[in-house]
Each structure stands twice: as structure tokens, then as C-alpha cells.
Tab-separated table of C-alpha atoms and ligand atoms in Angstrom:
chain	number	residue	atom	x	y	z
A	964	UNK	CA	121.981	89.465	95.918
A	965	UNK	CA	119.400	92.236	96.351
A	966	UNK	CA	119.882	94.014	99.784
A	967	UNK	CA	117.263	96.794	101.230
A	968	UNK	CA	119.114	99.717	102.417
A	969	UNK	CA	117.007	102.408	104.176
A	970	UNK	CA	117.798	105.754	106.312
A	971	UNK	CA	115.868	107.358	108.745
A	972	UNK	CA	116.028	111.312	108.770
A	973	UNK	CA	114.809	113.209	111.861
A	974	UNK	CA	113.512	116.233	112.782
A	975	UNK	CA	116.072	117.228	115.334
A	976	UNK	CA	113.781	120.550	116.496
A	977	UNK	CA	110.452	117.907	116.798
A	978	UNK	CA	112.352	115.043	118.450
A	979	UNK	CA	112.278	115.354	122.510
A	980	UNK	CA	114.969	112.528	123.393
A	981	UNK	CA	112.245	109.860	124.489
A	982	UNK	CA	114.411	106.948	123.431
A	983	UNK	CA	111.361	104.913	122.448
A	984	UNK	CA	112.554	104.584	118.661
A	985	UNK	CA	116.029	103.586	119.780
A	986	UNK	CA	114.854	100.430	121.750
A	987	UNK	CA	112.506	99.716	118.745
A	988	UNK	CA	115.082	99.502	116.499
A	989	UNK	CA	115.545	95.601	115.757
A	990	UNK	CA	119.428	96.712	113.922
A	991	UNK	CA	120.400	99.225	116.802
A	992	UNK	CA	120.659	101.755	114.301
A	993	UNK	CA	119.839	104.554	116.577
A	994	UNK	CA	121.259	106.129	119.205
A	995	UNK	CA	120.523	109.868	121.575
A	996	UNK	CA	122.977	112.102	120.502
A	997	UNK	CA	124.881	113.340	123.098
A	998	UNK	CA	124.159	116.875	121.509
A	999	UNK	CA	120.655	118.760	122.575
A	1000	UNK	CA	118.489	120.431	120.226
A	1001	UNK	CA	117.132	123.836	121.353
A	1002	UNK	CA	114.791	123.018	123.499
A	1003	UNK	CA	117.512	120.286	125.319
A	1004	UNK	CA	116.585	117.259	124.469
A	1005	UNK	CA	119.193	114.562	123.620
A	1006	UNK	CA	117.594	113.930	119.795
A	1007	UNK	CA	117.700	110.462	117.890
A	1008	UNK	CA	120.011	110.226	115.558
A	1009	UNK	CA	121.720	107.321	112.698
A	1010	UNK	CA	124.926	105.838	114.599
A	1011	UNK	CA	124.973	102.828	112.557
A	1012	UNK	CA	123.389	104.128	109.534
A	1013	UNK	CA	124.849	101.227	107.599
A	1014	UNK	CA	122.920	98.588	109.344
A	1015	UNK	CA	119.155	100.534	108.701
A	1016	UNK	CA	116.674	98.758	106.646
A	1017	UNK	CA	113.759	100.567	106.350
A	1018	UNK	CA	111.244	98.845	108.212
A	1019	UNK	CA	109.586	102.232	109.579
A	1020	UNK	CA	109.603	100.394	113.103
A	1021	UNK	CA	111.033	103.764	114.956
A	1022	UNK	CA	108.708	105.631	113.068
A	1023	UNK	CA	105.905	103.872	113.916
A	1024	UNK	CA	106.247	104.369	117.665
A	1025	UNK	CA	107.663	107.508	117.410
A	1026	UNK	CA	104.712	109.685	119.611
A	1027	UNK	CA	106.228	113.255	117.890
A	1028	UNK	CA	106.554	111.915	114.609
A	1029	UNK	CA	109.859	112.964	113.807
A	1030	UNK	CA	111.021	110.335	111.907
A	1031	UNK	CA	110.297	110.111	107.766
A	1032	UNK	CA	111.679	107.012	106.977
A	1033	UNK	CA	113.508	106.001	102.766
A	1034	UNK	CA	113.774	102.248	102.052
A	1035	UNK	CA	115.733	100.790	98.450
A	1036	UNK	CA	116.496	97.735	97.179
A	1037	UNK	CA	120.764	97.798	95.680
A	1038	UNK	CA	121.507	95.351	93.615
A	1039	UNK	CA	124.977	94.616	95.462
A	1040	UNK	CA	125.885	94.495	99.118
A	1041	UNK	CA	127.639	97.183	100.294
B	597	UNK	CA	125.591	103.155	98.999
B	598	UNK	CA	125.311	106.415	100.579
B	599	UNK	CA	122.887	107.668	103.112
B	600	UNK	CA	122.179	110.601	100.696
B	601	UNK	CA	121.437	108.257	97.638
B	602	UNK	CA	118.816	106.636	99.713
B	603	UNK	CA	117.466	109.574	101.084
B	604	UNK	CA	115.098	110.708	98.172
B	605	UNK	CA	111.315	110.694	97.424
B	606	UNK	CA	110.901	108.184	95.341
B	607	UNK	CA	112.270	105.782	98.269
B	608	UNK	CA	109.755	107.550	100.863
B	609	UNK	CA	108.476	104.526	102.435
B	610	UNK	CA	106.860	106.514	106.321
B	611	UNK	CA	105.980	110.294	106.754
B	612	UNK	CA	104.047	112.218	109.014
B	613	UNK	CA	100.485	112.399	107.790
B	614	UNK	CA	99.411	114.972	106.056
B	615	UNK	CA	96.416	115.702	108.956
B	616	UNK	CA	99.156	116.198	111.690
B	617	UNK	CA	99.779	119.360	112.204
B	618	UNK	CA	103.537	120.571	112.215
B	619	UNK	CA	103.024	122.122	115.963
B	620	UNK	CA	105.180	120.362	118.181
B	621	UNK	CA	102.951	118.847	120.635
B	622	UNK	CA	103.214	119.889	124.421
B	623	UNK	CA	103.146	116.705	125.839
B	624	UNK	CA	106.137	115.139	127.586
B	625	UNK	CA	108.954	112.515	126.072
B	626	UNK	CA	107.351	109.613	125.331
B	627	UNK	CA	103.610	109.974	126.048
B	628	UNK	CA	101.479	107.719	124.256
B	629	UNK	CA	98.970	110.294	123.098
B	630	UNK	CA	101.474	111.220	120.674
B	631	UNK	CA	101.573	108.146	119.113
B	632	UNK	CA	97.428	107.706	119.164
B	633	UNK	CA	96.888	111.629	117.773
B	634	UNK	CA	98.889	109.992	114.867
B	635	UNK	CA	97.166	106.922	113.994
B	636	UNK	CA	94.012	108.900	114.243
B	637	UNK	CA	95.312	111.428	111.574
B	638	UNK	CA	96.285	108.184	109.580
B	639	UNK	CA	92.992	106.747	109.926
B	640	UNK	CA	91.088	109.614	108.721
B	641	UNK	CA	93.100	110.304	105.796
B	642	UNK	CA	92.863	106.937	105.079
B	643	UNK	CA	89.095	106.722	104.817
B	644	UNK	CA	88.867	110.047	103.741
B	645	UNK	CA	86.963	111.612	106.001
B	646	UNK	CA	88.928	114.695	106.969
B	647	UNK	CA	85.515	116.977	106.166
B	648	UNK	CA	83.212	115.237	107.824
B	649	UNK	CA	84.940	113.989	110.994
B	650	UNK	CA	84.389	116.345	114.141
B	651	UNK	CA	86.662	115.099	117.197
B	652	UNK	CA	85.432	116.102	120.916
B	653	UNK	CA	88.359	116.945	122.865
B	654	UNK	CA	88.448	116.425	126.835
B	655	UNK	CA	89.662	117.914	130.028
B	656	UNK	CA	93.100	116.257	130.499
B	657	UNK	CA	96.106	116.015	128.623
B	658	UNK	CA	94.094	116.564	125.458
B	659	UNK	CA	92.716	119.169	126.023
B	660	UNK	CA	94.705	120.802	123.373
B	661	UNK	CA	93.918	117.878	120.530
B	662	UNK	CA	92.661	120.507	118.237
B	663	UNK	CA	95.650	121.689	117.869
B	664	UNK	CA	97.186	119.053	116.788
B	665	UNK	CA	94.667	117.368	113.974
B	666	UNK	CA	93.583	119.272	111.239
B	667	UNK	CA	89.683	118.549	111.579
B	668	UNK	CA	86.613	120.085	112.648
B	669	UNK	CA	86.703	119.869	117.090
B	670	UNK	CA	84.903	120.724	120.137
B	671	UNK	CA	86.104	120.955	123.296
B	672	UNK	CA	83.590	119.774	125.825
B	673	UNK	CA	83.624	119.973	130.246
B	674	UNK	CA	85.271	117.339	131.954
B	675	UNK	CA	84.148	113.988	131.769
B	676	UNK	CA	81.015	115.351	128.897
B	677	UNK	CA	82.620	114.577	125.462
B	678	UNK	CA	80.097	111.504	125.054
B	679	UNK	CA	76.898	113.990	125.641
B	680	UNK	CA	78.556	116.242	123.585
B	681	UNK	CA	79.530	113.822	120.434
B	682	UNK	CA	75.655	112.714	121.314
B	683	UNK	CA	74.182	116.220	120.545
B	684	UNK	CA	76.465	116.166	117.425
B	685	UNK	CA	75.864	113.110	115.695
B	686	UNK	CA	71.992	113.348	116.131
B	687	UNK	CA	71.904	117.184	114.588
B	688	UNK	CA	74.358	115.916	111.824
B	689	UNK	CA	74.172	112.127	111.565
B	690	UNK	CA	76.537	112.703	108.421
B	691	UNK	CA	79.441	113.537	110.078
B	692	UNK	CA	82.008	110.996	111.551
B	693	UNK	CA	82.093	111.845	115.493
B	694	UNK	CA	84.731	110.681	118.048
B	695	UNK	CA	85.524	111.476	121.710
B	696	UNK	CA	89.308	111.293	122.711
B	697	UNK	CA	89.160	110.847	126.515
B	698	UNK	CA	91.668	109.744	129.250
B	699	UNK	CA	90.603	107.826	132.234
B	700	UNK	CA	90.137	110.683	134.671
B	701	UNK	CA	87.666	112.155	132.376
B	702	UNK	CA	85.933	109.423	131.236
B	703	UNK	CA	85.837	106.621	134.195
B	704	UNK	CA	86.133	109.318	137.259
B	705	UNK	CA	83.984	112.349	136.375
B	706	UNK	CA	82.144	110.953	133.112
B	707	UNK	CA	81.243	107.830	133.676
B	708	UNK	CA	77.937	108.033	133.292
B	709	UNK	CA	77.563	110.147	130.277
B	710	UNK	CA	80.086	107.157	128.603
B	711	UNK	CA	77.817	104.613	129.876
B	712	UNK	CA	74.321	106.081	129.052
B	713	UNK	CA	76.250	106.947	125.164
B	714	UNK	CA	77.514	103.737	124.622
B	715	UNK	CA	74.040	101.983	126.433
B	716	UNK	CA	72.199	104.146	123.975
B	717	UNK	CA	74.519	102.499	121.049
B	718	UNK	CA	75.183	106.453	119.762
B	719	UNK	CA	77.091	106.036	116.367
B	720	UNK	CA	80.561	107.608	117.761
B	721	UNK	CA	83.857	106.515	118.409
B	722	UNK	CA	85.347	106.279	122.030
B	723	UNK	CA	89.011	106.806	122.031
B	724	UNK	CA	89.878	105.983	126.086
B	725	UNK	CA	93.480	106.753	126.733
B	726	UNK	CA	93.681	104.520	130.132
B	727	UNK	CA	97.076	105.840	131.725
B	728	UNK	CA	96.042	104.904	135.017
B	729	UNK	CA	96.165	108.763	136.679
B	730	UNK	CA	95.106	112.065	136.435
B	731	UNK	CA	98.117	112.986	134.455
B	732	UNK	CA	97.851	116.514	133.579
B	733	UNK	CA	97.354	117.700	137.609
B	734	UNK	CA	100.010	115.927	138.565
B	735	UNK	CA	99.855	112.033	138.802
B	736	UNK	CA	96.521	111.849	141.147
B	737	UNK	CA	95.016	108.537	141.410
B	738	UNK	CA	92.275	107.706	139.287
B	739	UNK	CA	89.759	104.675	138.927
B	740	UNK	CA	91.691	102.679	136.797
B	741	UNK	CA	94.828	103.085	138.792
B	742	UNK	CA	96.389	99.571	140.297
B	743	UNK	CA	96.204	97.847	143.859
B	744	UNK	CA	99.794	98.953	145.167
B	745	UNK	CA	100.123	101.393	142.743
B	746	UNK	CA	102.153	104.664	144.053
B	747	UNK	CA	100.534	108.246	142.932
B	748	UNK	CA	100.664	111.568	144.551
B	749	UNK	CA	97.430	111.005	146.387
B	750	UNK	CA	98.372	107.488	146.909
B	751	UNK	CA	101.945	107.479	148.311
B	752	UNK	CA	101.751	104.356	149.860
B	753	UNK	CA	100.237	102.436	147.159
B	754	UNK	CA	96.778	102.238	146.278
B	755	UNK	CA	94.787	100.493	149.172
B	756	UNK	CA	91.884	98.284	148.593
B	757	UNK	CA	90.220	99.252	152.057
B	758	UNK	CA	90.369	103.170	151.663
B	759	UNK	CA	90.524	103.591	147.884
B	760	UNK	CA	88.161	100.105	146.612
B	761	UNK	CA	88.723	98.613	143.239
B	762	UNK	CA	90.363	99.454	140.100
B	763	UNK	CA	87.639	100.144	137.883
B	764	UNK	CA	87.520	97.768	134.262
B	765	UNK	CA	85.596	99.905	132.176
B	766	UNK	CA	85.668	98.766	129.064
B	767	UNK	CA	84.791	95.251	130.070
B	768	UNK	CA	81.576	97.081	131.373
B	769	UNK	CA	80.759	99.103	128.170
B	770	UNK	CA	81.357	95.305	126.425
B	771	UNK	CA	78.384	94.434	128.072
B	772	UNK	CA	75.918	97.405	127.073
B	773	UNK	CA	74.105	96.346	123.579
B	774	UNK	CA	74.444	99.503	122.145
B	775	UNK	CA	78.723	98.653	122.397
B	776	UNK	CA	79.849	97.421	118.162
B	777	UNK	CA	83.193	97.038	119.114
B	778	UNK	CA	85.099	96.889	122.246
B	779	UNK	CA	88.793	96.746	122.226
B	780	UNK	CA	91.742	96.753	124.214
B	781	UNK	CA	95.018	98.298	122.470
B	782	UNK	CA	98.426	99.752	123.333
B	783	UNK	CA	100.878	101.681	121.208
B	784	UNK	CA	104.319	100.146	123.137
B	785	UNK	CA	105.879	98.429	120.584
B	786	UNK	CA	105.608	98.494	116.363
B	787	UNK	CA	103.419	95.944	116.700
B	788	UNK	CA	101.115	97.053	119.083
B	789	UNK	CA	100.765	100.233	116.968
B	790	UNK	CA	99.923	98.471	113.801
B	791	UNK	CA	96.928	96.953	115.928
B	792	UNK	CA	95.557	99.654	117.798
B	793	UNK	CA	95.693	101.254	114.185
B	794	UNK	CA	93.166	98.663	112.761
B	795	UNK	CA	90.924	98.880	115.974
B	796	UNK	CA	90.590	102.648	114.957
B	797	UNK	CA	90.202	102.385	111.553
B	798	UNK	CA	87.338	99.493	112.358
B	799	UNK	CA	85.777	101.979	114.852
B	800	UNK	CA	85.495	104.572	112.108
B	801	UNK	CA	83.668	102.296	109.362
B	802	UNK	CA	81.688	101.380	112.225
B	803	UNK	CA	80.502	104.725	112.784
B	804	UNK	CA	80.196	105.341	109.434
B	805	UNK	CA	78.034	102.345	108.940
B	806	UNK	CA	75.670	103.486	112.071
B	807	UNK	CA	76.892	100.249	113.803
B	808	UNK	CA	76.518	101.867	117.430
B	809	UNK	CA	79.457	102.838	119.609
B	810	UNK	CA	82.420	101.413	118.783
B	811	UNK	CA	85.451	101.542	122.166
B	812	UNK	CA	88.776	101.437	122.216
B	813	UNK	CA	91.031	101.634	124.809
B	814	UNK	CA	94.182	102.653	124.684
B	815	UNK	CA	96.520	100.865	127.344
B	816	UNK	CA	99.134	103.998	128.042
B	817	UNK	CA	102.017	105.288	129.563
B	818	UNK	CA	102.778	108.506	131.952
B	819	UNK	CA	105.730	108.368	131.982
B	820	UNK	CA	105.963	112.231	134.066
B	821	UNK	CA	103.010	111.087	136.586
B	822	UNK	CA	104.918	107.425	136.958
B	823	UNK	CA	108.261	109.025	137.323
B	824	UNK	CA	109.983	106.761	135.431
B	825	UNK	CA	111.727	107.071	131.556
B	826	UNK	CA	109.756	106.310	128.925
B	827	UNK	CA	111.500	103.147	127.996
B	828	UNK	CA	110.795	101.668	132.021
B	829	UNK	CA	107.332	103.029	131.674
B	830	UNK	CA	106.614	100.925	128.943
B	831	UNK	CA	108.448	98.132	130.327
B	832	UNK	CA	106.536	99.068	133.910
B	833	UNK	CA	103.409	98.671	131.605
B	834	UNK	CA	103.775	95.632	129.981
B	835	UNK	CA	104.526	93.914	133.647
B	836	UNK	CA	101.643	95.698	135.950
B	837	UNK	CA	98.738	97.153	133.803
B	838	UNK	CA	98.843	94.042	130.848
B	839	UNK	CA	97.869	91.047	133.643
B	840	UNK	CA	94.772	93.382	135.100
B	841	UNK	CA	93.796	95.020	131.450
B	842	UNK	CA	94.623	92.493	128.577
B	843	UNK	CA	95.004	93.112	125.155
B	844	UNK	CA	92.016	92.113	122.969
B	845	UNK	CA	89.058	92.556	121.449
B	846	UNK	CA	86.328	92.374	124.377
B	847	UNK	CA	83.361	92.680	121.848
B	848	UNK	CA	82.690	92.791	117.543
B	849	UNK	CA	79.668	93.227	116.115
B	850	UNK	CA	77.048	95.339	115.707
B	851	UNK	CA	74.928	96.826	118.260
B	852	UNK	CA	71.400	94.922	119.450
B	853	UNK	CA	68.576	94.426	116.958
B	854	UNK	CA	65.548	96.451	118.979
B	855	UNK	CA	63.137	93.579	118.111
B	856	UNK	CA	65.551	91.179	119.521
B	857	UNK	CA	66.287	92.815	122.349
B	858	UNK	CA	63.076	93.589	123.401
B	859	UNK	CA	61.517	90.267	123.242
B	860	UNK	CA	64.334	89.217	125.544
B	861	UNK	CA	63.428	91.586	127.538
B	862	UNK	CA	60.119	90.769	128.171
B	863	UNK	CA	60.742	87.040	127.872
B	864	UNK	CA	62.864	87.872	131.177
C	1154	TPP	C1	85.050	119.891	136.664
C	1154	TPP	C2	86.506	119.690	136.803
C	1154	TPP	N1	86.987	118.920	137.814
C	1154	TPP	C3	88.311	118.701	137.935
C	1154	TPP	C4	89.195	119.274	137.049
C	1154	TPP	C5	90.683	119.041	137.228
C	1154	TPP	N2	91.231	118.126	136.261
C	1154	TPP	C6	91.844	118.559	135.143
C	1154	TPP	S1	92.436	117.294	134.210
C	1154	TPP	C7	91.890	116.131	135.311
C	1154	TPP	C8	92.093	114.660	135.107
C	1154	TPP	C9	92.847	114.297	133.895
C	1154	TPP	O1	93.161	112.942	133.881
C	1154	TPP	P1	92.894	112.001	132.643
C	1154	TPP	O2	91.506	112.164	132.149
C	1154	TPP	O3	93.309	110.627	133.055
C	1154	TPP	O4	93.815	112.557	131.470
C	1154	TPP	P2	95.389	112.633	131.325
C	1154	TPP	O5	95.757	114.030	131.751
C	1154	TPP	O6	96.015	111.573	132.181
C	1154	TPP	O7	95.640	112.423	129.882
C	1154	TPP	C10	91.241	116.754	136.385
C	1154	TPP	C11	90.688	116.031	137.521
C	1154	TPP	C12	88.658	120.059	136.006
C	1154	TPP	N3	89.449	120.620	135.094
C	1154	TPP	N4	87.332	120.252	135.903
């Protein structure tokens, strides 16, 4: 069975910890890192990259658009 | 399969647009002009309009727009951005024009120059970012700010008595017959995004197609001014500012035929 896979990747310097993409995540891929970037912010990051699909959702309400979003279709479920 | 296998151009499916610039904005965690400065820089690179669109930045917030979309701008006094997108589109009536104004500056200190523009059905775009304070000096109350609602010059709630009425705007500019489109958006959730994104883009091939003045407000969050997280500010939003300022179209169309409209008029 054909399964979409996707990953997010942000941009840990752009991403100011707002939390808005985690809570718009329908898989609860993200999470705030516990980390800070340079300027302090807690930044998004993948902690259940296995579960992303794609769907561009955290992207989409992302207001610093940090987030570039990949999406494929694998032929077997991982 | 492996993050890094999936992680590759040809499976780009969501970038920044190209029109974004790469500055990192200044405004706080979560504010919703983020998310609006983005759709707009999708819609214009969608139509392809990028060298004939000339944005008029305001006093507030967004002020500093122009530095974040790569298109022609002015920056105009507080409250003025519909005069000035006026003076514009009549000297060039080629160019795509759009004001980008939050509520202080366009229902506190501008609302007449909005009304008069949109009354006169001026071929521009109206982006009102409604946030319901004065957020960039400090969280002040403003018009649009709710009954009850706590500010800095409101710290016991807004009062009916002293401080009258929050003020609907856009279901005023619905009325004017120069108004082509009136709507009501927010950017809160995916979904809400993916609409206020067609509202814009219909607001551009409005102006484009000299329809009149095309409105859309933007229902927001301050998250700062509110003191709250961005997560309960949108949740704050959805419960308080949704039941007095639905979502919605409030007007599509064009704006009034002068024969029409004058007959009316004198019929009257
Ligand atoms: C003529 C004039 N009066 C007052 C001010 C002070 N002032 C700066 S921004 C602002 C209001 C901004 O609020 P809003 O338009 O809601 O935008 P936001 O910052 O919330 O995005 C005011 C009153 C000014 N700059 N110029």
C-alpha cells in the first residue's frame, strides 16, 4: 500500500518559538525544542518525524515562514 | 524511509515565496501579520503582478512592510494610506494598488479617508488587520476593541458609558456602493489561511478588473498587547472577537452602475 511520507525542515535562526505550527499539526509531529536559537527562542522542531505527512498545515500558519515542507509517496510502509 | 531521502527538491511540496524577503521580520511570536505579509507575497506572485503592484504601508505595526515584500511601497501618515493609494491609482491606473492597515490606523485616525476611498469605489485593495488595539504603542484601546475588553487604557475593561461602542467597520464599508468585495477573514488555523488567501487573491483581480474597492479584514491576534501566548490568543480569539466580527463575505460584486445609482437616487 502506497503511504505519503513527508518532513518538515526549519529555519531554526527564522523560527521565534510561537508554537502555532505545533498545535496545527493534526500528527503531533512537532514539538519546541527545549534548545534556543540565538536570539532565544525555543524553535520548532520534528519529534515524531515518523508520523509527518506532508500536508504543509504548519507551514501554512507559520507567520515567519520558517517551515519548507517535502511530501513522497513509498511504495511500502515503513 | 529516512528523513533525508524525503528531504529533496523534487518532493518540495511548501516554500517561502519567492517575494518574501529573507529579513526576519520584527514582529513578535505569533503575530498574524506574519502570516498575511505571506499570503500577500503568494498572491502577487501568483497573478504575476510583482511590477506593477505598489503597497501603501501604515503607521502601526507595519510600518516596516516594505521591508518585508519585494514590491514597489509607500509609506503614508497615520490613518492616510487610502488618500494615498487614491493619488496613486488615478496618476497610474495600471498599477495594482493596496493599503495594508491595522485598526488604529484605519478605524481611529483614518476613518474617513477609508470611507470617502471605498464610497468613491477607488480601484484598490484594503487589507484591515483588525487586532482590536493599538498594538505597536503598547496595547491602547482602539475602536474595534470589545465591551469588557482589558487594554492599557482600559484596565477595567472597556466600558460602554465612558468608551461607547465597538466600531464594525467593515459592515459599514459593505454598505458604500463603491465596496466590490467585503470580507471577513482570519489566519488562525490552516484553514482559515487557505480562505483569507482566496479573499486576497479575489481582491487583486478585482482591482485589476477596475471593480471598485475590494475589503478585507483580517480578524487578528496581539498576542504582546493581549498578554497572552500565541496559542491562548488565538484560542481568546476564536471565543470573544468571532461572535461580535463573524467570518464571511459581507459583500461580492462589483461596485454601483452610475446610471443605476443615480436614478435611485433621484427616485428617492
Ligand atoms: C498622527 C499620529 N498619531 C498617533 C501616532 C501614534 N501611533 C503609532 S501606531 C498607532 C496605532 C497603531 O495601531 P493599529 O493601527 O491597530 O496597528 P497595530 O500596531 O496594532 O498593527 C498610534 C496611535 C502616530 N504615530 N501618529
Amino acid at each position: 500500500m502506497a503511504k505519503v511520507r513527508g518532513a518538515v525542515v526549519v529555519d531554526i535562526e527564522a523560527c521565534k518559538g510561537c508554537g502555532l505550527c505545533v498545535v496545527a499539526c493534526p500528527h503531533q509531529v512537532l514539538a519546541q525544542n527545549k534548545q534556543v536559537n540565538s536570539r532565544g527562542y525555543h524553535y520548532s522542531f520534528m519529534e515524531h518525524a515518523e508520523n509527518c505527512i506532508g500536508c504543509s498545515n504548519c507551514a501554512v500558519v507559520c507567520p515567519d515562514t520558517c517551515i519548507t515542507v517535502y511530501r513522497v509517496k513509498s511504495e511500502k510502509t515503513v | 524511509m529516512d528523513v533525508k531521502d524525503i528531504i529533496k527538491e523534487e518532493n518540495l511540496v511548501y516554500s517561502k515565496p519567492s517575494l518574501l524577503s529573507d529579513k526576519i521580520t520584527h514582529y513578535c511570536p505569533g503575530c498574524s501579520h506574519g502570516v498575511v505579509h505571506k499570503l500577500l507575497a503568494e498572491v502577487i506572485e501568483e497573478l504575476g503582478i510583482q511590477e506593477k503592484t505598489i503597497g501603501v504601508s501604515p503607521v502601526g505595526c507595519a510600518v516596516f512592510a516594505y521591508n518585508y515584500i519585494e514590491i514597489d511601497w509607500q509609506e503614508a501618515a497615520h490613518g492616510r494610506a487610502p488618500a494615498v493609494a487614491t493619488g496613486i491609482a488615478r496618476v497610474d491606473p495600471d498599477k495594482v494598488v493596496f493599503t495594508y492597515q491595522g485598526d488604529g490606523d484605519l478605524a481611529s485616525i483614518g476613518t474617513a479617508e477609508i470611507m470617502h476611498a471605498a464610497n468613491r469605489g477607488e480601484n484598490i485593495v484594503v487589507v484591515f488587520i483588525n487586532n482590536a488595539i493599538y498594538g505597536m504603542t503598547g496595547g491602547q484601546m482602539a475602536p474595534t476593541t470589545l465591551l469588557g475588553q482589558v487594554t492599557a487604557t482600559t484596565p477595567c475593561g472597556r466600558d460602554l458609558e465612558r468608551n461607547g461602542y465597538p466600531l464594525k467597520i467593515t459592515e459599514l464599508i459593505g454598505q458604500l456602493p463603491g465596496a466590490a468585495y467585503v470580507s471577513r477573514q482570519s489566519v488562525h488555523t490552516p484553514a482559515a489561511v487557505r480562505k483569507c488567501r482566496k479573499a486576497l487573491r479575489k481582491s487583486f483581480e478585482n482591482a485589476m478588473a477596475k471593480k471598485g474597492t475590494s475589503f478585507v479584514e483580517v480578524v487578528s491576534t496581539c498576542s504582546s498587547g493581549w498578554r497572552l501566548s500565541p496559542v491562548e490568543a488565538n484560542k481568546w480569539m476564536e471565543e470573544n472577537m468571532f461572535p461580535f466580527y463573524p467570518i464571511g463575505d459581507i459583500k461580492d460584486g462589483q461596485k454601483a452602475e452610475a446610471g443605476d445609482f443615480m436614478q435611485q437616487n433621484l427616485k428617492n
